[in-house]
mmCIF file of C-alpha atoms in Angstrom:
data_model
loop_
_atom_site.group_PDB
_atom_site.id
_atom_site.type_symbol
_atom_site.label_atom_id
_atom_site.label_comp_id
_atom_site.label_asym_id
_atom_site.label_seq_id
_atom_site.Cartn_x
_atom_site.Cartn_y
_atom_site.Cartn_z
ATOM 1 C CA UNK A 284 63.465 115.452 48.699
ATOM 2 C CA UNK A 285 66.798 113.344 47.928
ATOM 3 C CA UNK A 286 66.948 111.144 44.903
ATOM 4 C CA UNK A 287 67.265 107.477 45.039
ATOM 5 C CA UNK A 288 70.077 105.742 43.336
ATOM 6 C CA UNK A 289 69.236 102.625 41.296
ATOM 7 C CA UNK A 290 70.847 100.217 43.906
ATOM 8 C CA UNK A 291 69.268 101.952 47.164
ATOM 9 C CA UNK A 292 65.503 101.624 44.962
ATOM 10 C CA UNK A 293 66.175 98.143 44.112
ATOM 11 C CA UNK A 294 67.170 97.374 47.847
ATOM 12 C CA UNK A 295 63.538 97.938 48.756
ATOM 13 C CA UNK A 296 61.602 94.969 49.584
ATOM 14 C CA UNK A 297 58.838 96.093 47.569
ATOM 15 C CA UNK A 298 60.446 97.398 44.774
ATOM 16 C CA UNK A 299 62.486 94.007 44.533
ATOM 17 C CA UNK A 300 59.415 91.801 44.726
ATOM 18 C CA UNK A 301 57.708 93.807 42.099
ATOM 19 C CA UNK A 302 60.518 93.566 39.634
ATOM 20 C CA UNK A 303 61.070 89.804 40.246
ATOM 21 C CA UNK A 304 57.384 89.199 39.927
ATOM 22 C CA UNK A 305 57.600 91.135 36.242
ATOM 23 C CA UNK A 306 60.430 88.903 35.731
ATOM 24 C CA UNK A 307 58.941 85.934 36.512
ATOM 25 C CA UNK A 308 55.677 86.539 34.013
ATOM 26 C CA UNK A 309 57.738 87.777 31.567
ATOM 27 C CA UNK A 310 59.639 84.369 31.603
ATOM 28 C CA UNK A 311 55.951 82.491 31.927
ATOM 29 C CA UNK A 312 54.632 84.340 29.007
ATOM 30 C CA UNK A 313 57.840 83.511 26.690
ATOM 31 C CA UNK A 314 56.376 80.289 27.000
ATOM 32 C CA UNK A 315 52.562 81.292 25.588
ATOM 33 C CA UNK A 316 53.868 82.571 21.940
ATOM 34 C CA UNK A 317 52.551 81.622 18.542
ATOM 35 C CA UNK A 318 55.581 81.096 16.046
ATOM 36 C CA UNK A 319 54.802 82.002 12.290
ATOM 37 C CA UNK A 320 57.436 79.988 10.126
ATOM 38 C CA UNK A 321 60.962 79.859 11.373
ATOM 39 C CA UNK A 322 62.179 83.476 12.739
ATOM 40 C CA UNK A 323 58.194 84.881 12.944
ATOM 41 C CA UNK A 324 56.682 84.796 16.156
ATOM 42 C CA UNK A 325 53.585 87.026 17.933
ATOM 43 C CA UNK A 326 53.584 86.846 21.759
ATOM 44 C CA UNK A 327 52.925 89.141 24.941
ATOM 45 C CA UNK A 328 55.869 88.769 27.161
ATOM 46 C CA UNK A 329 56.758 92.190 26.007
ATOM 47 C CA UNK A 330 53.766 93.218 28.513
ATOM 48 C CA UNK A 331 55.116 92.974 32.490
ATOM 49 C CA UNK A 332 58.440 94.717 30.864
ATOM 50 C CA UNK A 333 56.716 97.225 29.675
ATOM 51 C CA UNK A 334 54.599 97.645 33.727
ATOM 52 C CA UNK A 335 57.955 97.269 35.006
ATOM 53 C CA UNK A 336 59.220 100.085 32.949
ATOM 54 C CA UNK A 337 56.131 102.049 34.010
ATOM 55 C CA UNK A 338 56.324 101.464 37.675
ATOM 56 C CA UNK A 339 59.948 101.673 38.512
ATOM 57 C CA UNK A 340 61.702 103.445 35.444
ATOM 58 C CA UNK A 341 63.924 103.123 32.437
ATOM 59 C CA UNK A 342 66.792 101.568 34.108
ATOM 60 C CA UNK A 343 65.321 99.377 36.480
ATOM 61 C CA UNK A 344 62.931 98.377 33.993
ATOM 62 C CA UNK A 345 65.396 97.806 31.329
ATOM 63 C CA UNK A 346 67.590 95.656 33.555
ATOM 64 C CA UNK A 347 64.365 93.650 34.141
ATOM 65 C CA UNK A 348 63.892 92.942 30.489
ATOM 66 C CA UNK A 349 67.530 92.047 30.106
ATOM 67 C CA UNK A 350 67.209 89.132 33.914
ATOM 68 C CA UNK A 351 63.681 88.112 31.930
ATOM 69 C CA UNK A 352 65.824 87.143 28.498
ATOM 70 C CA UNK A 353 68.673 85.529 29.993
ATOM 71 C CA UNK A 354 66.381 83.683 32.446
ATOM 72 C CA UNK A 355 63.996 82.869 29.661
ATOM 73 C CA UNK A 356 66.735 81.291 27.795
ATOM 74 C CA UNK A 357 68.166 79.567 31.203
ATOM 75 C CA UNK A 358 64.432 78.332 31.540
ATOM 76 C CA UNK A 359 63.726 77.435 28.018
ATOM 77 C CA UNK A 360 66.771 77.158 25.202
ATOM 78 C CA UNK A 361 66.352 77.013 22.384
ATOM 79 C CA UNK A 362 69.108 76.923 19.653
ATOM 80 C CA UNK A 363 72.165 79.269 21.415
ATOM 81 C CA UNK A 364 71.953 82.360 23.479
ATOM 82 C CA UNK A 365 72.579 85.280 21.553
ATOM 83 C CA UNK A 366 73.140 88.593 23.275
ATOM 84 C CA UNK A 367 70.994 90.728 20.711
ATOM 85 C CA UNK A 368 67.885 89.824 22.145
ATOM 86 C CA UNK A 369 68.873 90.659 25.563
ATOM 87 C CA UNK A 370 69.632 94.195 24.662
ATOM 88 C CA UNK A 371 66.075 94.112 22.692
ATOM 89 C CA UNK A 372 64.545 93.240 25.978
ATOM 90 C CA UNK A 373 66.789 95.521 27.775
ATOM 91 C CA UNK A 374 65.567 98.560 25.859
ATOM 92 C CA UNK A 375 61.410 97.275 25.824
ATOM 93 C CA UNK A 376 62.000 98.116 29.608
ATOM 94 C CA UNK A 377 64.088 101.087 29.057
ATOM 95 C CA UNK A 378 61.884 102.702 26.919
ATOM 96 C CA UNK A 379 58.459 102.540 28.288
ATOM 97 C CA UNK A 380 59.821 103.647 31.606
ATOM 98 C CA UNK A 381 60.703 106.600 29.428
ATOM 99 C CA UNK A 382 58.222 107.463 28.146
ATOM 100 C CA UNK A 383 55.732 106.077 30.945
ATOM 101 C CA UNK A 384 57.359 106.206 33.980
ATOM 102 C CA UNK A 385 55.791 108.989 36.867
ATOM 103 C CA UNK A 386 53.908 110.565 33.946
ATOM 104 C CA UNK A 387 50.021 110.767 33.087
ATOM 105 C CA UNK A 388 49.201 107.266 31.231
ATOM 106 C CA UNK A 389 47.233 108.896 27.955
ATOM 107 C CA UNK A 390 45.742 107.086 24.701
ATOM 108 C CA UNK A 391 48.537 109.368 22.910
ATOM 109 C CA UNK A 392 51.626 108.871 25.475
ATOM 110 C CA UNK A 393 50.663 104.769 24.793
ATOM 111 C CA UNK A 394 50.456 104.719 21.552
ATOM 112 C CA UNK A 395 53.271 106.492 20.726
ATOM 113 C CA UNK A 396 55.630 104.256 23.217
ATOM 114 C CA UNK A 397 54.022 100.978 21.579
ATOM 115 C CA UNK A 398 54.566 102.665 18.192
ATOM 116 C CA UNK A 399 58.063 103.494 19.290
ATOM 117 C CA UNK A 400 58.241 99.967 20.556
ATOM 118 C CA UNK A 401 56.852 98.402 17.440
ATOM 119 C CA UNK A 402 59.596 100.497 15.534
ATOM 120 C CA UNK A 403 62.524 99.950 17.115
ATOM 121 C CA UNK A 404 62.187 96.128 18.634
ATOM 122 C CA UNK A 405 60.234 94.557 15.483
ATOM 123 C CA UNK A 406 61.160 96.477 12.551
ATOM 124 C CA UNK A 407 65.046 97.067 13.285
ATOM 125 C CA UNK A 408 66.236 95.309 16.564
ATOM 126 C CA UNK A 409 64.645 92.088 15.562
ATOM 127 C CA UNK A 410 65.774 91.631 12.046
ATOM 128 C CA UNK A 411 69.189 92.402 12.713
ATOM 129 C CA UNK A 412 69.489 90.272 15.216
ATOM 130 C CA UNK A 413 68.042 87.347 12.717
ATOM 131 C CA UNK A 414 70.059 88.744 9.350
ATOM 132 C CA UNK A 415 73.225 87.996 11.993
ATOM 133 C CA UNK A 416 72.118 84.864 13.562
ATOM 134 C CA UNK A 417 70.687 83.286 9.892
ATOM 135 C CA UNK A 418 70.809 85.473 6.824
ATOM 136 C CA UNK A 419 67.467 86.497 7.192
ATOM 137 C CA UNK A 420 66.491 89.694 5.241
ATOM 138 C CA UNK A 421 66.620 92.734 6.832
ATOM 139 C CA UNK A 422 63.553 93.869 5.031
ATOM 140 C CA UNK A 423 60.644 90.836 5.036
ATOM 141 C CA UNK A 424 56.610 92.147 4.019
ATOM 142 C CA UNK A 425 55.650 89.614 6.775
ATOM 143 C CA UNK A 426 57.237 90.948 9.775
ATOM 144 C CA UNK A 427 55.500 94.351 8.621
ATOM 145 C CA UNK A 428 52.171 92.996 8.047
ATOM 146 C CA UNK A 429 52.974 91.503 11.478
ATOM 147 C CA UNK A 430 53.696 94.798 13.133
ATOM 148 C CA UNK A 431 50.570 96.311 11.636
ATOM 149 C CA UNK A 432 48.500 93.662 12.711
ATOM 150 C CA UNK A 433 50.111 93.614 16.695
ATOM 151 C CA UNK A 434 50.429 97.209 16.959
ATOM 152 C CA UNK A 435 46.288 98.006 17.753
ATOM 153 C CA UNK A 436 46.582 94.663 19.773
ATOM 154 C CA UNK A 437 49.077 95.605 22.134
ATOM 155 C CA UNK A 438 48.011 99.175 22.516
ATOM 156 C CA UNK A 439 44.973 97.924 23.761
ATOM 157 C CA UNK A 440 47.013 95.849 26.503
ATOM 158 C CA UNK A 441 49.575 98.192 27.695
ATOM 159 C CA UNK A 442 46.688 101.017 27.551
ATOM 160 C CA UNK A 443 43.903 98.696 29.565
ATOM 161 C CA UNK A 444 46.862 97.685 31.849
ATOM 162 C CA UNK A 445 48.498 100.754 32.466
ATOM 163 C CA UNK A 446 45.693 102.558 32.674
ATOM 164 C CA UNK A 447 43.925 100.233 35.562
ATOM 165 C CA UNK A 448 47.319 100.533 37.756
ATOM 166 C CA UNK A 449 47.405 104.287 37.594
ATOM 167 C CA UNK A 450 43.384 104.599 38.199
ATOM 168 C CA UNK A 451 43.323 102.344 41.149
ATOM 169 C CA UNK A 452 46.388 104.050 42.723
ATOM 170 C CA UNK A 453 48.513 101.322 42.435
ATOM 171 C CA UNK A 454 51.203 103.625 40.828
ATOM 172 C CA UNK A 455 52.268 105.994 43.509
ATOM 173 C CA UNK A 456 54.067 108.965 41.101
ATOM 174 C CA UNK A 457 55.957 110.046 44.229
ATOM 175 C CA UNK A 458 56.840 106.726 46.021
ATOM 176 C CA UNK A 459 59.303 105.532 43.366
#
Protein backbone atom coordinates (compact mmCIF):
# COMPACT_ATOMS: atom_id res chain seq x y z
CA UNK A 1 0.00 0.00 0.00
CA UNK A 2 1.51 3.50 -1.26
CA UNK A 3 1.80 6.37 1.13
CA UNK A 4 -0.06 9.53 0.79
CA UNK A 5 1.73 12.78 0.61
CA UNK A 6 0.37 15.65 2.73
CA UNK A 7 -1.04 17.56 -0.37
CA UNK A 8 -2.69 14.37 -2.16
CA UNK A 9 -4.47 13.65 1.77
CA UNK A 10 -5.53 17.12 2.05
CA UNK A 11 -6.99 17.03 -1.61
CA UNK A 12 -9.62 14.63 -0.32
CA UNK A 13 -12.99 15.97 0.04
CA UNK A 14 -13.36 14.43 3.27
CA UNK A 15 -10.23 14.96 4.70
CA UNK A 16 -10.57 18.78 3.71
CA UNK A 17 -14.01 19.18 5.25
CA UNK A 18 -12.88 17.57 8.41
CA UNK A 19 -9.92 19.82 8.87
CA UNK A 20 -11.89 23.01 8.00
CA UNK A 21 -14.63 21.96 10.33
CA UNK A 22 -11.72 21.61 13.28
CA UNK A 23 -10.74 24.91 12.09
CA UNK A 24 -13.77 26.47 12.24
CA UNK A 25 -14.55 25.29 16.14
CA UNK A 26 -11.31 25.97 17.03
CA UNK A 27 -11.88 29.65 15.89
CA UNK A 28 -15.63 29.46 17.66
CA UNK A 29 -14.18 28.25 20.85
CA UNK A 30 -11.34 31.12 20.96
CA UNK A 31 -14.27 33.05 21.48
CA UNK A 32 -15.72 30.95 24.80
CA UNK A 33 -12.42 31.63 27.10
CA UNK A 34 -12.29 32.91 30.64
CA UNK A 35 -9.32 35.50 31.00
CA UNK A 36 -7.63 35.59 34.56
CA UNK A 37 -5.91 39.15 34.85
CA UNK A 38 -4.10 40.44 31.84
CA UNK A 39 -1.90 37.54 30.07
CA UNK A 40 -3.99 34.51 32.16
CA UNK A 41 -6.57 32.88 30.34
CA UNK A 42 -8.31 29.06 30.64
CA UNK A 43 -10.18 27.99 27.47
CA UNK A 44 -10.85 24.77 25.23
CA UNK A 45 -10.03 25.70 21.74
CA UNK A 46 -6.99 23.61 22.24
CA UNK A 47 -9.66 20.61 21.86
CA UNK A 48 -10.70 20.16 17.81
CA UNK A 49 -6.68 20.71 17.31
CA UNK A 50 -5.94 18.22 19.29
CA UNK A 51 -9.06 15.63 17.13
CA UNK A 52 -7.52 17.05 14.19
CA UNK A 53 -4.14 15.92 15.22
CA UNK A 54 -5.70 12.56 16.10
CA UNK A 55 -7.58 11.96 12.95
CA UNK A 56 -5.33 13.16 10.22
CA UNK A 57 -1.72 13.44 11.81
CA UNK A 58 1.04 15.67 13.04
CA UNK A 59 1.41 17.72 10.03
CA UNK A 60 -1.92 18.13 8.87
CA UNK A 61 -2.98 18.68 12.25
CA UNK A 62 -0.35 21.12 13.07
CA UNK A 63 -1.04 23.19 9.97
CA UNK A 64 -4.66 23.23 11.26
CA UNK A 65 -3.69 24.77 14.54
CA UNK A 66 -1.48 27.27 12.81
CA UNK A 67 -5.06 28.35 9.80
CA UNK A 68 -7.16 28.24 13.40
CA UNK A 69 -4.62 31.11 15.03
CA UNK A 70 -4.22 33.26 12.18
CA UNK A 71 -7.96 32.99 11.40
CA UNK A 72 -8.78 33.48 15.04
CA UNK A 73 -6.89 36.63 15.03
CA UNK A 74 -8.41 37.62 11.38
CA UNK A 75 -11.85 36.87 13.18
CA UNK A 76 -11.20 38.42 16.48
CA UNK A 77 -7.94 40.92 17.10
CA UNK A 78 -7.01 41.74 19.66
CA UNK A 79 -3.88 43.93 20.38
CA UNK A 80 -1.28 42.79 17.24
CA UNK A 81 -0.68 39.45 15.69
CA UNK A 82 2.26 37.91 16.97
CA UNK A 83 3.68 34.85 15.27
CA UNK A 84 4.54 32.92 18.63
CA UNK A 85 1.22 31.82 19.17
CA UNK A 86 0.79 30.48 15.80
CA UNK A 87 3.68 28.16 16.17
CA UNK A 88 2.07 27.25 19.79
CA UNK A 89 -0.99 26.25 17.91
CA UNK A 90 1.00 24.78 15.20
CA UNK A 91 2.71 22.30 17.51
CA UNK A 92 -0.87 21.52 19.85
CA UNK A 93 -1.75 19.88 16.40
CA UNK A 94 1.59 18.51 15.73
CA UNK A 95 1.94 16.85 18.75
CA UNK A 96 -1.16 15.01 19.54
CA UNK A 97 -1.14 13.65 16.04
CA UNK A 98 2.11 12.27 17.39
CA UNK A 99 1.45 10.84 19.85
CA UNK A 100 -2.34 9.99 18.91
CA UNK A 101 -2.54 9.65 15.49
CA UNK A 102 -3.43 5.70 14.01
CA UNK A 103 -2.52 4.47 17.51
CA UNK A 104 -4.72 2.82 20.40
CA UNK A 105 -6.36 5.97 22.35
CA UNK A 106 -5.31 4.76 26.19
CA UNK A 107 -5.84 6.64 29.69
CA UNK A 108 -1.82 6.56 29.64
CA UNK A 109 -1.13 7.55 25.78
CA UNK A 110 -3.74 10.75 26.83
CA UNK A 111 -2.42 11.73 29.63
CA UNK A 112 0.90 11.78 28.76
CA UNK A 113 0.16 13.92 25.34
CA UNK A 114 -2.01 16.45 27.56
CA UNK A 115 0.86 16.37 30.08
CA UNK A 116 3.24 16.90 27.22
CA UNK A 117 0.84 19.52 26.03
CA UNK A 118 0.45 21.19 29.37
CA UNK A 119 4.39 21.28 29.43
CA UNK A 120 5.40 22.55 26.47
CA UNK A 121 2.36 25.11 25.36
CA UNK A 122 1.59 26.54 29.04
CA UNK A 123 4.64 26.29 30.97
CA UNK A 124 7.33 27.31 28.19
CA UNK A 125 5.68 28.27 24.79
CA UNK A 126 3.26 30.56 26.47
CA UNK A 127 5.42 32.57 28.74
CA UNK A 128 7.91 33.25 26.28
CA UNK A 129 5.79 34.37 24.02
CA UNK A 130 4.32 36.95 26.86
CA UNK A 131 8.05 37.76 28.53
CA UNK A 132 8.62 38.97 24.56
CA UNK A 133 5.40 40.59 23.84
CA UNK A 134 5.23 42.43 27.66
CA UNK A 135 7.94 41.64 30.16
CA UNK A 136 6.01 39.16 31.74
CA UNK A 137 7.99 36.67 33.95
CA UNK A 138 9.02 33.69 32.60
CA UNK A 139 8.34 31.93 35.82
CA UNK A 140 4.65 33.15 37.41
CA UNK A 141 3.04 30.57 40.53
CA UNK A 142 -0.30 31.37 38.75
CA UNK A 143 0.15 30.02 35.40
CA UNK A 144 1.35 26.77 37.37
CA UNK A 145 -1.44 26.58 39.70
CA UNK A 146 -3.29 27.10 36.38
CA UNK A 147 -1.74 24.15 34.65
CA UNK A 148 -2.39 21.95 37.66
CA UNK A 149 -5.78 22.89 37.90
CA UNK A 150 -6.53 22.39 33.70
CA UNK A 151 -4.45 19.45 33.35
CA UNK A 152 -7.26 16.67 35.02
CA UNK A 153 -9.83 18.95 33.14
CA UNK A 154 -8.66 18.53 29.80
CA UNK A 155 -7.61 14.95 30.13
CA UNK A 156 -10.99 14.24 30.78
CA UNK A 157 -11.98 16.01 27.34
CA UNK A 158 -9.46 14.83 24.95
CA UNK A 159 -9.85 11.22 26.72
CA UNK A 160 -13.99 11.26 26.59
CA UNK A 161 -13.54 12.71 23.02
CA UNK A 162 -11.00 10.69 21.64
CA UNK A 163 -12.05 7.86 23.06
CA UNK A 164 -15.90 8.09 21.63
CA UNK A 165 -14.39 8.66 17.91
CA UNK A 166 -12.19 5.62 18.05
CA UNK A 167 -15.09 3.36 19.81
CA UNK A 168 -17.74 4.28 17.37
CA UNK A 169 -15.39 3.73 14.37
CA UNK A 170 -15.28 7.06 13.38
CA UNK A 171 -11.40 6.85 13.23
CA UNK A 172 -10.60 4.50 10.45
CA UNK A 173 -6.60 3.60 11.47
CA UNK A 174 -6.13 2.55 7.84
CA UNK A 175 -8.18 5.15 5.82
CA UNK A 176 -5.89 8.10 6.62
Amino acid sequence: MRKESIMETLKQPRVLTGVAMFVALNVILNYFNIMIGSTLRIGISFLPIAVCGMLYGPVIGGIAGALGDVVGFITKPIGYYFIGFTISAFVVGFLFGLLLHRKPITLVRVAGAVLLYTIIISLILSPIWLFMMYGSPLFAIPRVYKAILQYPINLVMVYTVTKFLSHYHIVNYHSY
